Coordinates of C-alpha atoms in Angstrom, one line a residue:
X106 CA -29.0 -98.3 -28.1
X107 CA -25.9 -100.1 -26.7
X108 CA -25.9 -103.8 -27.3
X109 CA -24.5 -106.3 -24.7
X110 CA -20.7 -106.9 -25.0
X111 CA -21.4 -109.5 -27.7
X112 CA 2.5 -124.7 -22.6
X113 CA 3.8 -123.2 -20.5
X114 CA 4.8 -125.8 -18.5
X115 CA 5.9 -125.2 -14.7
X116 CA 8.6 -127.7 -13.4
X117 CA 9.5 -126.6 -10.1
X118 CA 6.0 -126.6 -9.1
X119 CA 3.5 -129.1 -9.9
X120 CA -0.2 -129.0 -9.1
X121 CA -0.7 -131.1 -6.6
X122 CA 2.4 -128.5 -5.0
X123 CA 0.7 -125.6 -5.9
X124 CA -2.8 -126.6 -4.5
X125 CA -0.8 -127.6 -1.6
X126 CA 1.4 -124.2 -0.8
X127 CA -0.1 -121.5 1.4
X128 CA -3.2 -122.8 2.5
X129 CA -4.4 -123.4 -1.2
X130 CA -5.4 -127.0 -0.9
X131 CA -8.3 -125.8 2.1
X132 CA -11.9 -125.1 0.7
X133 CA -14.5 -122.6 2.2
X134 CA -16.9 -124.2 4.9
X135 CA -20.5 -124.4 3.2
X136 CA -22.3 -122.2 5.9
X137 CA -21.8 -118.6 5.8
X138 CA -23.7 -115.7 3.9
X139 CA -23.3 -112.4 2.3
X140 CA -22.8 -110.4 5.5
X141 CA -20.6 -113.5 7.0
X142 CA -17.7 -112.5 9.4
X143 CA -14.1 -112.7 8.1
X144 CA -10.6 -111.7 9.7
X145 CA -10.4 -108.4 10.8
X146 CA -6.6 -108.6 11.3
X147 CA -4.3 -106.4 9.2
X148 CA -4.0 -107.7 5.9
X149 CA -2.4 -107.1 2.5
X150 CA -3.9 -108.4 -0.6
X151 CA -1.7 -108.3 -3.7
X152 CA -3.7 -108.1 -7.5
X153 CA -1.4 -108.8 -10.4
X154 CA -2.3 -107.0 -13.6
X155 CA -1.9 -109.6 -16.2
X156 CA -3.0 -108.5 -19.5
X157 CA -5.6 -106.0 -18.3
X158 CA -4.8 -102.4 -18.4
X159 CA -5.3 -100.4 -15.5
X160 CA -4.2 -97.1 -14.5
X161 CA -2.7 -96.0 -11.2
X162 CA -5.4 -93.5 -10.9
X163 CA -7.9 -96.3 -11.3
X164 CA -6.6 -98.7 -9.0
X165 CA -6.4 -96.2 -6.4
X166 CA -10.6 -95.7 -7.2
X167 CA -11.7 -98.9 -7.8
X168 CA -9.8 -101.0 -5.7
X169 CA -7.8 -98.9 -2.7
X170 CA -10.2 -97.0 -2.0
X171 CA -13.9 -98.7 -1.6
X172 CA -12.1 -101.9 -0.1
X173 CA -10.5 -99.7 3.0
X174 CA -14.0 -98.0 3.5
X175 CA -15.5 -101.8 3.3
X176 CA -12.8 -103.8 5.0
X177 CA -10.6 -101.2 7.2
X178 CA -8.6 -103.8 7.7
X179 CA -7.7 -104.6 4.3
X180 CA -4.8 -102.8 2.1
X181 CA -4.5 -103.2 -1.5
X182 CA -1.1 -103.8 -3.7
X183 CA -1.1 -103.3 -7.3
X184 CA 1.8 -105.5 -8.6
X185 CA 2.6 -105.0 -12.5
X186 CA 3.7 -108.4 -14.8
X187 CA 7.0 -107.4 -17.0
X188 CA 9.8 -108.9 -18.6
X189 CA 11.2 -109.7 -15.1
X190 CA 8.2 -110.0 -13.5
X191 CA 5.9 -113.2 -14.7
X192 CA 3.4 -115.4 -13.3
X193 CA 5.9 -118.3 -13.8
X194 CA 8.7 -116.7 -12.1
X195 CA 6.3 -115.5 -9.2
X196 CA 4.4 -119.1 -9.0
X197 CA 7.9 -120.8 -8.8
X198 CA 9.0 -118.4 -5.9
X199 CA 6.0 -118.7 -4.4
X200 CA 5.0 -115.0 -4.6
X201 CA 2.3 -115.3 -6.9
X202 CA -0.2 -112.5 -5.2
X203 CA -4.1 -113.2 -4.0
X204 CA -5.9 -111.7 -7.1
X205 CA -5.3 -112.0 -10.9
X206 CA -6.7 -109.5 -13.2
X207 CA -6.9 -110.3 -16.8
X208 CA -8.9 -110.1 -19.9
X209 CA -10.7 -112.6 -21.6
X210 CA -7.8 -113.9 -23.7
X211 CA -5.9 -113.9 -20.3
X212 CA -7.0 -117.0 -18.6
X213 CA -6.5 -119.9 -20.6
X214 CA -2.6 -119.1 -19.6
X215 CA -3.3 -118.6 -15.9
X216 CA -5.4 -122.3 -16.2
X217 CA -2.5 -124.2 -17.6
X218 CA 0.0 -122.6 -15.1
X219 CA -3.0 -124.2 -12.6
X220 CA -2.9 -120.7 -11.1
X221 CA -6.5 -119.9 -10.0
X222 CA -8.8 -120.7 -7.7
X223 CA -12.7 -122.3 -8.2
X224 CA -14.9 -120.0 -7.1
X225 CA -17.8 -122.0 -6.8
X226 CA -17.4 -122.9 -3.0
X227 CA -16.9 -119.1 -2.3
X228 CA -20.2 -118.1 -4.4
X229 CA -22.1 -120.7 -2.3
X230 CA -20.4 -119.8 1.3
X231 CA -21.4 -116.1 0.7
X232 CA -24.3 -116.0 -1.1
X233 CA -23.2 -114.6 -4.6
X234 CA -26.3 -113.7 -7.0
X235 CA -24.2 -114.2 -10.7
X236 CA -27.3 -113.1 -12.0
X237 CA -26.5 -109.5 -11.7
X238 CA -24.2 -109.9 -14.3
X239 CA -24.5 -108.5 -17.7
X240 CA -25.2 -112.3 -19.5
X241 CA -22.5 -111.7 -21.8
X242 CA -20.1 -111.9 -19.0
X243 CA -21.1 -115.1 -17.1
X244 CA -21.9 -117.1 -20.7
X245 CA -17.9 -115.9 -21.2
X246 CA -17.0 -117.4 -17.7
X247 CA -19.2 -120.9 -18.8
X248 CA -16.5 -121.7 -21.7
X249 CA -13.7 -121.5 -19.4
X250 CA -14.5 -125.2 -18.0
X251 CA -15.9 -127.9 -18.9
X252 CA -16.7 -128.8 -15.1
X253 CA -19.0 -126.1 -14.5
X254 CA -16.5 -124.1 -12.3
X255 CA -16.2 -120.7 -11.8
X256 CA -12.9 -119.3 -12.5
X257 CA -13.2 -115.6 -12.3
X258 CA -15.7 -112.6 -11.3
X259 CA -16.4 -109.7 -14.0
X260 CA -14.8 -106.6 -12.9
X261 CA -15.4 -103.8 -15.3
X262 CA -16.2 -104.2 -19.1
X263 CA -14.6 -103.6 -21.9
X264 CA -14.9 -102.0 -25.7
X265 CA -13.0 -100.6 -28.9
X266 CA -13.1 -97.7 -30.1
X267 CA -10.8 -95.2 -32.9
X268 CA -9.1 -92.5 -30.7
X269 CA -8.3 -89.5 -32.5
X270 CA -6.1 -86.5 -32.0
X271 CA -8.1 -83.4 -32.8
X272 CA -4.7 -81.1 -33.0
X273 CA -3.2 -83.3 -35.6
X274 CA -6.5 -83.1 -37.8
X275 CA -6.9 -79.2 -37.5
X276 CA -3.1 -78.8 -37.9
X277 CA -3.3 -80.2 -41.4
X278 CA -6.9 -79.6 -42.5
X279 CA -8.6 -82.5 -42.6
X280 CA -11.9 -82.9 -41.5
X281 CA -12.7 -85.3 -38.3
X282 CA -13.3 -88.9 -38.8
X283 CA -17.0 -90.1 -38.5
X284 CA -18.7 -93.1 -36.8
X285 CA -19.5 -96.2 -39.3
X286 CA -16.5 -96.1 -41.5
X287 CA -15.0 -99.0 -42.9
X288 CA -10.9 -99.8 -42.6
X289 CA -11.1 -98.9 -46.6
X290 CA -12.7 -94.8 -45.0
X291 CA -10.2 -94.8 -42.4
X292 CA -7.3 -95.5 -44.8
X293 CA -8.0 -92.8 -46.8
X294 CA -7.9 -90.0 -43.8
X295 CA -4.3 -92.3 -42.7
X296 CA -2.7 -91.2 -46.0
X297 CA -3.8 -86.8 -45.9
X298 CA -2.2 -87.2 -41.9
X299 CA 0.8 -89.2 -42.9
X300 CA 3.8 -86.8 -43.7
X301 CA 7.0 -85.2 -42.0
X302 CA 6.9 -81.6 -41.4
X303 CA 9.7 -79.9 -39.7
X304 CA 11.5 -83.1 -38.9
X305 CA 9.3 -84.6 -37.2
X306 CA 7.3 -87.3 -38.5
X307 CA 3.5 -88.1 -38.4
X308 CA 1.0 -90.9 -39.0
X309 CA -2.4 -91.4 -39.8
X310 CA -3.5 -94.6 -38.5
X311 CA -2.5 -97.2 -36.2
X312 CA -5.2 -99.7 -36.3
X313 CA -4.1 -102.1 -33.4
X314 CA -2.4 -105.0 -35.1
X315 CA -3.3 -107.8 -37.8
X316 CA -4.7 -109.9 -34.4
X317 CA -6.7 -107.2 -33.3
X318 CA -8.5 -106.2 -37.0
X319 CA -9.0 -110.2 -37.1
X320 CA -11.3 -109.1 -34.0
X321 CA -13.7 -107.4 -35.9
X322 CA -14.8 -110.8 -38.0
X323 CA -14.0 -112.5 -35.1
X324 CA -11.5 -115.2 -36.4
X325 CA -10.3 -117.9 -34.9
X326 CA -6.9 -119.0 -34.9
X327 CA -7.1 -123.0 -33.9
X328 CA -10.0 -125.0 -35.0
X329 CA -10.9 -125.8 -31.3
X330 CA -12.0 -129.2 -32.4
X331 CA -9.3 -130.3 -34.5
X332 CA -6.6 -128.4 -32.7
X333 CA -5.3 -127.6 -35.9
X334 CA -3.9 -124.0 -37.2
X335 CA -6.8 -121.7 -39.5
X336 CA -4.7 -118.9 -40.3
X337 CA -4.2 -119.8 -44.4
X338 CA -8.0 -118.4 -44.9
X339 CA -9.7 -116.3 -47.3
X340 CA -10.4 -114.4 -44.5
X341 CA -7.2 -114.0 -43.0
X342 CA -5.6 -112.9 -46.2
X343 CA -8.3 -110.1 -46.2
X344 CA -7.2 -109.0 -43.2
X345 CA -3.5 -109.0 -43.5
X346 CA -4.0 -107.5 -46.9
X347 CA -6.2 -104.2 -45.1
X348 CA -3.4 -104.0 -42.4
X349 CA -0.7 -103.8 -45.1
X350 CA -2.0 -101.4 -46.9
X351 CA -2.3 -99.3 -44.2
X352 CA 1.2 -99.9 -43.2
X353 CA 2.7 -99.4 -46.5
X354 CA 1.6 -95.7 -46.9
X355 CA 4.5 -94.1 -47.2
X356 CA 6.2 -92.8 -44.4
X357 CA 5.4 -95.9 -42.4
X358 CA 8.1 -97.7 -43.2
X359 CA 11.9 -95.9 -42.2
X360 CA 14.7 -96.9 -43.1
X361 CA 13.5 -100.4 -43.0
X362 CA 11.8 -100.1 -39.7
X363 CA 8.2 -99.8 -39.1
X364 CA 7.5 -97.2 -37.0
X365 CA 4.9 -97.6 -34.2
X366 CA 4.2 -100.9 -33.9
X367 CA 0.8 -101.9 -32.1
X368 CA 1.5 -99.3 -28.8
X369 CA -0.1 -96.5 -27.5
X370 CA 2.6 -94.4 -26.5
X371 CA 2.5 -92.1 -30.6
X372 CA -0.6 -91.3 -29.5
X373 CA -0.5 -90.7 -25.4
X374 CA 2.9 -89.3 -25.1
X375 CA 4.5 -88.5 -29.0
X376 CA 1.4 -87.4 -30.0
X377 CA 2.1 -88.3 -33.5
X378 CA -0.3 -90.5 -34.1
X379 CA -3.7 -88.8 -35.2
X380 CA -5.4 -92.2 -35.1
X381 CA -5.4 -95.3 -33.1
X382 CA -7.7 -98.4 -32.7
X383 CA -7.7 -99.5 -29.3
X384 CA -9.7 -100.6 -26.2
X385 CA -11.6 -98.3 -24.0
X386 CA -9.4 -99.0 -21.2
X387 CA -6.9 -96.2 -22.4
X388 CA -9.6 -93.7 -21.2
X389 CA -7.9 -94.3 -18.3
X390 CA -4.9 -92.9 -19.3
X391 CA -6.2 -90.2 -20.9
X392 CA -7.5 -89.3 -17.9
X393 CA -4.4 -89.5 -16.2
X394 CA -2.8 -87.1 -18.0
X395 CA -5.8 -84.7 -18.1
X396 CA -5.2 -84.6 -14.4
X397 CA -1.5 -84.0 -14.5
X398 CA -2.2 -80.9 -16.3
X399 CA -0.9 -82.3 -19.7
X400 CA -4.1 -83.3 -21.4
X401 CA -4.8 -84.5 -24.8
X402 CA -7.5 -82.6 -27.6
X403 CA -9.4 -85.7 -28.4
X404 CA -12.3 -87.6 -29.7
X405 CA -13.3 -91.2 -31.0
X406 CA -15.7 -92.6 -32.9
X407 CA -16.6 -96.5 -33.5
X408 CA -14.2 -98.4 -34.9
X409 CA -13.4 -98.8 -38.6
X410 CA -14.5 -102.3 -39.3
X411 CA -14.4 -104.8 -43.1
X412 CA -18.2 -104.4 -44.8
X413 CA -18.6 -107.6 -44.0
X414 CA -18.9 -107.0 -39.9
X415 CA -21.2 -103.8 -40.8
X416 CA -22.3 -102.5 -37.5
X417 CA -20.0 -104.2 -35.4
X418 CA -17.0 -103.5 -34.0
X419 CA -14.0 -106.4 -32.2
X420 CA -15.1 -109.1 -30.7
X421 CA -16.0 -108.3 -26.5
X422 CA -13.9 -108.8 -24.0
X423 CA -14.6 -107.9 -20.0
X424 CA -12.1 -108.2 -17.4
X425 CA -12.5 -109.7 -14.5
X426 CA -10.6 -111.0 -11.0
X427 CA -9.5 -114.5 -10.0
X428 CA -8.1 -115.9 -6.8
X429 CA -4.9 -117.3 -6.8
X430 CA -4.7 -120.9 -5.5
X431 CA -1.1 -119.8 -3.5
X432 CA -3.3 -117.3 -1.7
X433 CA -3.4 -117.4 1.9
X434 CA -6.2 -115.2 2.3
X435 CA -8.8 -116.5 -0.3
X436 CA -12.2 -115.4 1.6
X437 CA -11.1 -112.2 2.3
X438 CA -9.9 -112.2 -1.4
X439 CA -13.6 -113.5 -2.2
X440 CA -15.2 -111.1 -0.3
X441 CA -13.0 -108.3 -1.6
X442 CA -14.2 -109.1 -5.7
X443 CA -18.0 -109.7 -4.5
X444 CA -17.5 -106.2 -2.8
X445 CA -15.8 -104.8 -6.2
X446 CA -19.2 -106.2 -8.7
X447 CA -21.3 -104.6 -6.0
X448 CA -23.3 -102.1 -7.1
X449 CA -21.6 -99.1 -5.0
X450 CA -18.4 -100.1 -6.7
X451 CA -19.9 -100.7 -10.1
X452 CA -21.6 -97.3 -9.9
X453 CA -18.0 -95.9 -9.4
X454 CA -16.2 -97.9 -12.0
X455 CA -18.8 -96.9 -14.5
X456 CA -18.9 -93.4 -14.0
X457 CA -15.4 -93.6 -14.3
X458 CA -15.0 -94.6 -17.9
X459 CA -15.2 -98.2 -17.7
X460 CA -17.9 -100.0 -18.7
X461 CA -20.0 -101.6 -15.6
X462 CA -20.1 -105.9 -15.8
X463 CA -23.6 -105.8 -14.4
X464 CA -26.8 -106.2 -16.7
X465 CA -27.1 -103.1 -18.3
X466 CA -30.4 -100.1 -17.6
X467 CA -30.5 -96.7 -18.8
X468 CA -29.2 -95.2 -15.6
X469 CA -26.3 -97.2 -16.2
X470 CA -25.6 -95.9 -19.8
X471 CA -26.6 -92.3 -19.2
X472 CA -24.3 -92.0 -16.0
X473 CA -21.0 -93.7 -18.2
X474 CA -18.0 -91.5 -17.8
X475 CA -19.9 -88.9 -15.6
X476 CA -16.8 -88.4 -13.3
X477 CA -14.3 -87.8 -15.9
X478 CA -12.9 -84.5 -16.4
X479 CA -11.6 -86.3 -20.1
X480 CA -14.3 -87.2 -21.5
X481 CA -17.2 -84.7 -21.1
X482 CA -18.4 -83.3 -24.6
X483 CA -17.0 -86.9 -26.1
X484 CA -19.0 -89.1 -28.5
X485 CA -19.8 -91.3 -26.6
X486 CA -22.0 -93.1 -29.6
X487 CA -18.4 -94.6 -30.4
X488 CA -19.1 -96.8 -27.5
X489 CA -23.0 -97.1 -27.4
X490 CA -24.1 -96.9 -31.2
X491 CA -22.3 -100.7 -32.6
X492 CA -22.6 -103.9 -30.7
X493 CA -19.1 -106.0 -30.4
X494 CA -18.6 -109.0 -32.4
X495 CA -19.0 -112.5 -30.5
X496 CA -15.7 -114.1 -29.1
X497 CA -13.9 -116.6 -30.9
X498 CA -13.4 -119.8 -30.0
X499 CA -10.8 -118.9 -27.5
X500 CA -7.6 -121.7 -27.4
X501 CA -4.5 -122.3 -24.8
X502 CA -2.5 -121.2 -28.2
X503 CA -4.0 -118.2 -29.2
X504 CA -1.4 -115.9 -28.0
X505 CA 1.2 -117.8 -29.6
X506 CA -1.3 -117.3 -32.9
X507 CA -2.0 -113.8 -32.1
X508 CA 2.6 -112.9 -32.6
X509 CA 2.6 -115.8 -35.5
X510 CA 0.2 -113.7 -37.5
X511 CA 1.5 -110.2 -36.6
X512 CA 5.0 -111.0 -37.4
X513 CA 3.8 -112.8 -40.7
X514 CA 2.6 -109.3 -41.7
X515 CA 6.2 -108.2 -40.6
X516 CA 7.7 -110.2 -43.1
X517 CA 5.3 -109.4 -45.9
X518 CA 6.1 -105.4 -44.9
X519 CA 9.5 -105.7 -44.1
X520 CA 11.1 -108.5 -45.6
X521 CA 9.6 -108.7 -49.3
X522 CA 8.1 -111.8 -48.1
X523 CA 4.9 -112.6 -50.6
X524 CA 1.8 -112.6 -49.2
X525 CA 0.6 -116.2 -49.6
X526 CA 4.1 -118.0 -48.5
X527 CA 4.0 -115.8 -45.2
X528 CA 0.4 -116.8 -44.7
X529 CA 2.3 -120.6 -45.5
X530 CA 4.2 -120.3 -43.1
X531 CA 2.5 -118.9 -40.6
X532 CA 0.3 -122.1 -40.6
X533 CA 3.1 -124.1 -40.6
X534 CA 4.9 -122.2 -37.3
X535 CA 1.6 -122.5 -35.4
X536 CA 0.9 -126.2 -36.1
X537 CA 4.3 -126.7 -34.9
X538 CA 4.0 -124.9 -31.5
X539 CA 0.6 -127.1 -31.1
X540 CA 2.8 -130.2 -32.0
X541 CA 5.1 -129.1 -29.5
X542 CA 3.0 -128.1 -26.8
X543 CA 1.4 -131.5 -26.9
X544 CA 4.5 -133.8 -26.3

């Protein structure tokens, strides 16, 4: 039975300026309601994909799509973040769009860039019910502030699972992986799929990342009290241990490279990956290429996990909308995320592959994924059968953490680093950057 989903400072732009530009200092009036009036004049609301994945195919469903049969009036942008394209950059040029879309470990960032709006005021002038949402969601939202504000709406939900590549498995004869397995099971499948035949070179097993298998106990980073690093554990050193002896099998490791990294492109477009643990969200893309004619032979099952988490799989993590405080159209933004966690939309997000943010009833469960050409005939147990692990406690530095750790496993696989001095000094770099950010 599925269990509910268990410094960068700004100078241009302060604040009080930020609160101030486009509107963004000017609060809802208290009297509306759910069906209240709002501008019917042409307008075009931009959403910035953060760190949430979302596919083309996927915005055009969940976003374009119900919000011009809603709001005719309304058109919806999908703007992408990159190297050239940041929230800092677009905050300091004022182009920062009307919605936000990120993940759980996405908004501490978008806080201390003062980047989003309270939704309180909105929720009240329209009405909102937040008790349609799955608990797990609206509990996450509480330990965002410590003032009681609203900083988000849950958009779509989100899990882990290991992705396999049924091709790769009967090409060399091994038998499918199977739901329940520890990292130690999954290991040994990595090392039958992990050769070079013909030139061209295959792996077993990419598992996500140090940060990501430090999901699945549900470490923390920064001892939220304290503020000081927790990365020279017991329990870190299991981890990075697991991760690198998965990426020491042979044939990992090319001419002094590592080769794969923490990305999904082996798996999606190489397809020389035979495993890979990742979040749901890639469903998406899987479906996208199902529809371009250029589909994938796969499966998952639930992801490997240490003994110690038995029956779970990573922490949860749901993705959700925020309205950006440079936005000039911040009730029709409102009214455009209350529309999305309606349950027209959520019916249509669900049956799409990703997981709906409202409270959870068999209809719900049994309808997952029913739209998808991709995933009929899946095991969908993967997804149902484990509960995720709790959150963290989530930190401003946590990303900073999440590449200290990661490249401290770099060093150990790479470098001939030993294990205990990169662990060293991996607590050392990150109580440094919390020194730092705190001047």
């Amino acid at each position: 039975m599925y269990k509910p989903w268990g410094k960068v400072a700004i100078v241009l732009l302060s604040a009080a300026q930020i609160a101030g530009c486009g509107g963004g200092g000017k609060q809802p009036d208290a009297t509306g309601g759910k069906d209240a009036p709002i501008s019917t004049e042409p307008i075009t609301l931009r959403v910035l994909q953060t760190n949430a994945a979302i596919a083309d195919l996927e915005f055009q469903k969940f976003f374009v799509e119900p919000v011009k049969k809603k709001f005719p009036n309304i058109t919806m942008e999908l703007v992408r973040t990159s190297k050239d394209v940041t929230v800092e950059k677009l905050i300091t040029s004022g182009e920062l769009p009307d919605i936000l879309l990120a993940s759980t470990t996405g908004v501490i960032p978008l806080q201390k860039l003062d980047a989003i709006e309270d939704l309180n005021p909105y929720i009240k002038k329209y009405g909102e019910d937040m008790n349609r949402f799955d608990p797990f969601t609206t509990e996450g939202l509480k330990g965002y502030s410590d003032k009681g504000e609203t900083v988000a709406m849950p958009y779509a939900m989100n899990f882990s699972v290991l992705f396999y590549n049924k091709d790769l498995f009967d090409k060399f004869g091994v038998a499918y992986p199977k739901d329940g397995m520890t990292w130690d099971d999954a290991e040994a499948i990595a090392r039958k799929l992990t050769k070079n035949e013909n030139g061209v070179p295959y792996r077993g097993l990419n598992p996500g990342g140090v940060d990501l298998m430090g999901f699945g106990l549900s470490l923390p980073y920064v001892d939220k009290k304290t503020n000081k690093a927790v990365l020279q554990t017991d329990q870190w050193r299991m981890v990075m241990e697991k991760a690198l002896a998965l990426y020491k099998i042979p044939g990992y490791v090319v001419d002094g490279k590592f080769l794969g990294g923490q990305g999904q492109g082996y798996f999606l477009k190489d397809r020389t990956w035979a495993m890979i643990g990742a979040w749901g969200d890639m469903i998406g893309s899987l479906e996208q290429y199902q529809q371009e004619g250029n589909p994938i032979n796969w499966d998952m099952v639930t992801l490997p996990n240490f003994k110690e988490a038995k029956g779970f799989v990573r922490e949860g993590d749901f993705h959700m909308l925020h309205i950006s405080r440079l936005s000039k159209h911040k009730d029709e933004a409102f009214r455009v995320l209350s529309h999305i966690a309606s349950d027209e939309v959520q019916t249509i997000i669900n049956k799409s592959g990703r997981l709906t943010v409202l409270k959870k009833t068999p209809e719900y469960q049994k309808s997952y994924g029913a739209d998808l050409q991709t995933i009929k005939g899946k095991n969908l147990n993967a997804i149902f059968g484990v509960a995720p692990n709790k959150l963290h406690p989530l930190t401003e530095y946590d990303g900073k953490a999440r590449g200290i750790i990661n490249d401290a496993a770099t060093s150990v696989l790479l470098k001939n680093v030993d294990m205990n001095t990169a662990l060293r000094t991996a607590q050392e770099q990150l109580e440094k950057y919390i020194q730092d950010q705190q001047k």
